[in-house]
mmCIF file of C-alpha atoms in Angstrom:
data_model
loop_
_atom_site.group_PDB
_atom_site.id
_atom_site.type_symbol
_atom_site.label_atom_id
_atom_site.label_comp_id
_atom_site.label_asym_id
_atom_site.label_seq_id
_atom_site.Cartn_x
_atom_site.Cartn_y
_atom_site.Cartn_z
ATOM 1 C CA MET A 1 -15.212 -17.358 0.466
ATOM 2 C CA TYR A 2 -12.223 -15.074 0.690
ATOM 3 C CA HIS A 3 -12.130 -14.265 4.387
ATOM 4 C CA LEU A 4 -8.359 -13.834 4.646
ATOM 5 C CA THR A 5 -8.161 -11.570 1.612
ATOM 6 C CA ALA A 6 -11.078 -9.549 2.983
ATOM 7 C CA LEU A 7 -9.238 -9.141 6.285
ATOM 8 C CA VAL A 8 -6.062 -7.964 4.530
ATOM 9 C CA THR A 9 -8.144 -5.536 2.449
ATOM 10 C CA LEU A 10 -9.654 -4.074 5.614
ATOM 11 C CA LEU A 11 -6.199 -3.773 7.208
ATOM 12 C CA ALA A 12 -4.881 -2.012 4.099
ATOM 13 C CA VAL A 13 -7.806 0.428 4.197
ATOM 14 C CA ALA A 14 -7.189 0.993 7.924
ATOM 15 C CA PHE A 15 -3.540 1.776 7.181
ATOM 16 C CA CYS A 16 -4.619 4.221 4.478
ATOM 17 C CA PHE A 17 -6.942 5.891 6.987
ATOM 18 C CA PHE A 18 -4.068 6.028 9.491
ATOM 19 C CA THR A 19 -1.860 7.864 6.983
ATOM 20 C CA GLY A 20 -4.614 10.448 6.532
ATOM 21 C CA ILE A 21 -4.808 11.000 10.284
ATOM 22 C CA ASN A 22 -1.021 11.299 10.346
ATOM 23 C CA VAL A 23 -1.179 14.081 7.736
ATOM 24 C CA ALA A 24 -3.759 15.964 9.810
ATOM 25 C CA LYS A 25 -1.596 15.616 12.924
ATOM 26 C CA SER A 26 1.437 16.752 10.983
ATOM 27 C CA ARG A 27 -0.440 19.818 9.740
ATOM 28 C CA ALA A 28 -1.308 20.764 13.312
ATOM 29 C CA LYS A 29 2.220 20.112 14.582
ATOM 30 C CA THR A 30 4.026 21.997 11.806
ATOM 31 C CA GLY A 31 1.504 24.784 11.249
ATOM 32 C CA VAL A 32 0.938 24.014 7.556
ATOM 33 C CA LYS A 33 -2.563 25.349 6.939
ATOM 34 C CA VAL A 34 -5.084 23.936 4.479
ATOM 35 C CA PRO A 35 -4.925 24.061 1.433
ATOM 36 C CA ALA A 36 -1.105 24.339 1.452
ATOM 37 C CA MET A 37 0.701 21.172 0.374
ATOM 38 C CA SER A 38 4.184 22.250 1.407
ATOM 39 C CA GLY A 39 5.960 24.401 3.904
ATOM 40 C CA HIS A 40 7.637 22.086 6.400
ATOM 41 C CA PRO A 41 9.732 18.988 5.656
ATOM 42 C CA ASP A 42 7.989 16.878 8.331
ATOM 43 C CA PHE A 43 4.582 17.693 6.859
ATOM 44 C CA GLU A 44 5.783 17.106 3.300
ATOM 45 C CA ARG A 45 7.083 13.636 4.214
ATOM 46 C CA ALA A 46 3.816 12.746 5.973
ATOM 47 C CA PHE A 47 1.859 13.943 2.948
ATOM 48 C CA ARG A 48 4.024 11.954 0.501
ATOM 49 C CA ILE A 49 3.609 8.816 2.627
ATOM 50 C CA GLN A 50 -0.156 9.196 2.352
ATOM 51 C CA MET A 51 -0.099 9.994 -1.360
ATOM 52 C CA ASN A 52 2.268 7.156 -2.183
ATOM 53 C CA THR A 53 0.042 4.750 -0.258
ATOM 54 C CA LEU A 54 -2.982 5.998 -2.217
ATOM 55 C CA GLU A 55 -1.050 5.733 -5.493
ATOM 56 C CA TRP A 56 -0.316 2.052 -4.833
ATOM 57 C CA MET A 57 -3.810 1.060 -3.671
ATOM 58 C CA PRO A 58 -5.249 0.760 -7.238
ATOM 59 C CA ILE A 59 -2.346 -1.512 -8.151
ATOM 60 C CA PHE A 60 -2.394 -3.556 -4.954
ATOM 61 C CA LEU A 61 -6.114 -4.146 -4.326
ATOM 62 C CA PRO A 62 -7.222 -5.493 -7.750
ATOM 63 C CA SER A 63 -4.089 -7.637 -7.932
ATOM 64 C CA LEU A 64 -4.738 -8.964 -4.422
ATOM 65 C CA TRP A 65 -8.326 -9.923 -5.213
ATOM 66 C CA LEU A 66 -7.633 -11.411 -8.626
ATOM 67 C CA PHE A 67 -4.809 -13.480 -7.126
ATOM 68 C CA ALA A 68 -7.170 -14.693 -4.376
ATOM 69 C CA ILE A 69 -9.922 -15.584 -6.854
ATOM 70 C CA TYR A 70 -7.718 -17.310 -9.408
ATOM 71 C CA ILE A 71 -5.006 -18.827 -7.203
ATOM 72 C CA SER A 72 -5.509 -18.867 -3.425
ATOM 73 C CA ASP A 73 -7.119 -16.830 -0.676
ATOM 74 C CA ALA A 74 -4.444 -17.816 1.852
ATOM 75 C CA ILE A 75 -1.476 -17.072 -0.423
ATOM 76 C CA ALA A 76 -2.998 -13.775 -1.540
ATOM 77 C CA ALA A 77 -3.565 -12.790 2.083
ATOM 78 C CA ALA A 78 -0.004 -13.738 3.028
ATOM 79 C CA ILE A 79 1.456 -11.659 0.196
ATOM 80 C CA GLY A 80 -1.001 -8.887 1.055
ATOM 81 C CA ALA A 81 0.241 -8.940 4.653
ATOM 82 C CA VAL A 82 3.778 -8.508 3.289
ATOM 83 C CA TRP A 83 2.504 -5.449 1.372
ATOM 84 C CA ILE A 84 1.120 -3.969 4.606
ATOM 85 C CA ILE A 85 4.389 -4.680 6.415
ATOM 86 C CA GLY A 86 6.226 -2.957 3.566
ATOM 87 C CA ARG A 87 3.963 0.073 3.882
ATOM 88 C CA ILE A 88 4.645 0.216 7.630
ATOM 89 C CA VAL A 89 8.410 -0.019 7.051
ATOM 90 C CA TYR A 90 8.047 2.712 4.394
ATOM 91 C CA PHE A 91 6.096 4.881 6.842
ATOM 92 C CA LEU A 92 8.640 4.452 9.638
ATOM 93 C CA GLY A 93 11.642 5.103 7.395
ATOM 94 C CA TYR A 94 10.208 8.001 5.422
ATOM 95 C CA SER A 95 8.890 9.662 8.592
ATOM 96 C CA LYS A 96 12.501 9.989 9.752
ATOM 97 C CA GLU A 97 14.022 11.079 6.443
ATOM 98 C CA ALA A 98 13.304 10.656 2.746
ATOM 99 C CA ALA A 99 16.468 8.609 2.150
ATOM 100 C CA LYS A 100 15.145 5.870 4.476
ATOM 101 C CA ARG A 101 12.024 5.082 2.449
ATOM 102 C CA GLY A 102 13.696 2.596 0.084
ATOM 103 C CA PRO A 103 13.453 -0.726 1.982
ATOM 104 C CA GLY A 104 9.745 -0.357 2.713
ATOM 105 C CA PHE A 105 9.049 0.741 -0.837
ATOM 106 C CA ALA A 106 10.901 -2.299 -2.196
ATOM 107 C CA ILE A 107 8.988 -4.703 0.066
ATOM 108 C CA GLN A 108 5.565 -3.380 -0.929
ATOM 109 C CA ALA A 109 6.505 -3.104 -4.604
ATOM 110 C CA PHE A 110 7.727 -6.709 -4.660
ATOM 111 C CA ALA A 111 4.490 -7.879 -3.007
ATOM 112 C CA SER A 112 2.342 -5.911 -5.473
ATOM 113 C CA ILE A 113 4.274 -7.180 -8.472
ATOM 114 C CA ALA A 114 4.060 -10.778 -7.212
ATOM 115 C CA LEU A 115 0.282 -10.467 -6.848
ATOM 116 C CA TRP A 116 -0.089 -8.833 -10.280
ATOM 117 C CA ILE A 117 2.096 -11.355 -12.099
ATOM 118 C CA GLY A 118 0.420 -14.263 -10.323
ATOM 119 C CA ALA A 119 -3.031 -12.988 -11.222
ATOM 120 C CA LEU A 120 -2.023 -12.280 -14.821
ATOM 121 C CA VAL A 121 -0.545 -15.752 -15.317
ATOM 122 C CA ALA A 122 -3.588 -17.423 -13.759
ATOM 123 C CA VAL A 123 -6.057 -15.439 -15.864
ATOM 124 C CA VAL A 124 -4.135 -16.007 -19.092
ATOM 125 C CA TRP A 125 -3.810 -19.724 -18.251
ATOM 126 C CA ARG A 126 -7.582 -20.029 -17.911
ATOM 127 C CA VAL A 127 -8.218 -18.055 -21.096
ATOM 128 C CA VAL A 128 -5.993 -20.283 -23.211
ATOM 129 C CA HIS A 129 -6.985 -23.607 -21.615
#
C-alpha cells in the first residue's frame, strides 16, 4: 500500500484547487472579466501561479508514483512534501512580485527531478537485471 504517497497526491491536488480559487478571487478583486487572461498584474501573477502548477503536475505526479512503486512510499512522500512546500514558497513569492518566484520554483523543480531520476534509475535497473 502507498498511503503516504496517496496523501501527498491528495495534498497536491488540494493545492492545485486552491490556486484555482485564488485566480477566481483575483478576478473579482481586480475586475478582470472572463474570458480575459490579462489586464491587471495581480491577476496575471495569480493566473501564472495556477498555470505553472498545472504545467508541473504531469511531471510531478507520475514521477512521484513510479518512485513510490519502485523505490519507497515513505521517501516518495517525503520528496513529494518538499514539492508541495516548493509550490507554496513559489505561490507566496510570485504573489508579491514575479522576481520572487525563483526559490520556490527551484525547490519544486529539484523535488520533481529527484523523483523522475529515481524512478528512471529504478525502472531501468529492473529491466536490465
